[in-house]
Each structure stands twice: as structure tokens, then as C-alpha cells.
């Protein structure tokens, strides 16, 4: 009996079969034509945790499927020394949800449940035990969670940044988000809102004449360059 891969490690067999959404076996040519769908695939393993089948599916179908299924079925399966595959999967779930036309809150909620399970069992993941993407996955999910969750986990993320597991720009973005949560001006200018006309606007900024000094310390580009992506003009002379 095959089941969806759920552990951090698995063995890849030489005879892996690729199928489509309707369980039709794909030829090599058909598989190659759907390479973009590989990141949304279901990875099916046997009882020996060997990968034997990959079911390709579109991004839209994948997100609908993900919104109904927990990331971790059994917390006892979490291996604190091998978190890389699990956290990479959560990272990609978050980013695919952000890139869809309509963000599914249920996907964010399930991602958060998984991240909190990892934190409860293993503490804050490090680059050493989860790879480069591991700590970033934790940051992403918490950044996209509620204000209470950001406030709860910010000290842990700040400490991870001091140890080199997170970039300082991640901390800057979360600080700005937390200040906006509290109705206070932001420090680094990372938070942008949308007005009634559908135009992007820079959220309130503290001491705008020195913002680039603060941004440089946090490994962020000058604010004028950043806001160019949103077609927002920023012409405050910098000290």
C-alpha cells in the first residue's frame, strides 16, 4: 500500500513511476513537458519508505489538496537532526500559497501547526540541522501568521539572527510588521499598504531622513530602490 511521503528522509528507487491527476502513466516525453508541475507533485512511498510513484498535479490542484491535509501526521516522526526536507517542504508550501491568485488561510494555518510542532520538539532550527532553507521557513510561516505569533516568536528569531541562522533583513521586516500591528510607524520602510484606489502606499515611517542608515545596518537596499518595485516615489533627502 502506498502513502504520501511524510518523513524527512526516503530512498529513491530506479523504477519510479510518474502518473497524472487521473492516474495515467506518463511517458518520458509527457513527464518532461510537465517539469514545472514537479514541485506540486505527490510523492508516494511504500512501507520501506522508498519512493515508488510521483503523481504530478497543477499548482491550483496542489494548493486545494494541501489545504485539507496536515504537514505532519505524527509528531513522533519529527527527527530534530534531519529537518531539512520537512522545512523545505513547508517553505515551498508557503511560497506557492503566496503566488496563487487567492491565498488559502488553511494552508498558512497548517504550516504554522507544523512549525510550532518542530519548535516545541527541537527548538529553533539551525542551518546545521535543517540546511539554509530551514530557519527561513520558520521565519516565513511566523511572518505570515497572526500578530500574537509574531510577538511570541520574535525573540527566538532575533537570537537566530545573532547566531547567523537568519539574515538581519528578516528581522527588520518582522520588526516593521510588528510595529504596524501595534499602529506605530515602521523603522525600515518594508511595509506597504494599498489605498482605496488600489495604489501602493508606504506605511507610516519614523525619521524618514535617516531610514537608509537603518536599512544599511540590516542588509537592506536604499528605500528609494526598494519602493521603485511598487511604483512609489520616495524623495526624502538622506542624512
mmCIF file of N, CA and C in Angstrom, residues 14 77 99 122 130 146 158-159 181 202:
data_model
loop_
_atom_site.group_PDB
_atom_site.id
_atom_site.type_symbol
_atom_site.label_atom_id
_atom_site.label_comp_id
_atom_site.label_asym_id
_atom_site.label_seq_id
_atom_site.Cartn_x
_atom_site.Cartn_y
_atom_site.Cartn_z
ATOM 1 N N UNK A 14 15.061 3.147 -8.615
ATOM 2 C CA UNK A 14 15.392 3.407 -10.022
ATOM 3 C C UNK A 14 14.174 3.319 -10.936
ATOM 4 N N UNK A 77 7.314 11.493 14.349
ATOM 5 C CA UNK A 77 8.139 11.310 13.161
ATOM 6 C C UNK A 77 9.138 12.445 12.959
ATOM 7 N N UNK A 99 1.961 32.833 -4.071
ATOM 8 C CA UNK A 99 1.973 33.120 -5.507
ATOM 9 C C UNK A 99 0.655 32.786 -6.194
ATOM 10 N N UNK A 122 12.083 20.509 18.967
ATOM 11 C CA UNK A 122 13.503 20.670 18.629
ATOM 12 C C UNK A 122 14.076 22.040 18.959
ATOM 13 N N UNK A 130 19.134 21.851 9.630
ATOM 14 C CA UNK A 130 17.997 21.948 8.706
ATOM 15 C C UNK A 130 18.350 22.584 7.365
ATOM 16 N N UNK A 146 -0.348 35.275 12.801
ATOM 17 C CA UNK A 146 -1.036 36.380 13.473
ATOM 18 C C UNK A 146 -0.048 37.276 14.211
ATOM 19 N N UNK A 158 15.151 36.580 16.617
ATOM 20 C CA UNK A 158 16.230 37.558 16.796
ATOM 21 C C UNK A 158 17.508 36.867 17.244
ATOM 22 N N UNK A 159 17.387 35.929 18.152
ATOM 23 C CA UNK A 159 18.554 35.175 18.623
ATOM 24 C C UNK A 159 19.147 34.345 17.485
ATOM 25 N N UNK A 181 1.475 46.237 13.275
ATOM 26 C CA UNK A 181 0.456 45.549 14.088
ATOM 27 C C UNK A 181 0.004 46.429 15.244
ATOM 28 N N UNK A 202 3.448 53.788 0.963
ATOM 29 C CA UNK A 202 4.369 53.468 2.046
ATOM 30 C C UNK A 202 3.664 53.676 3.378
#
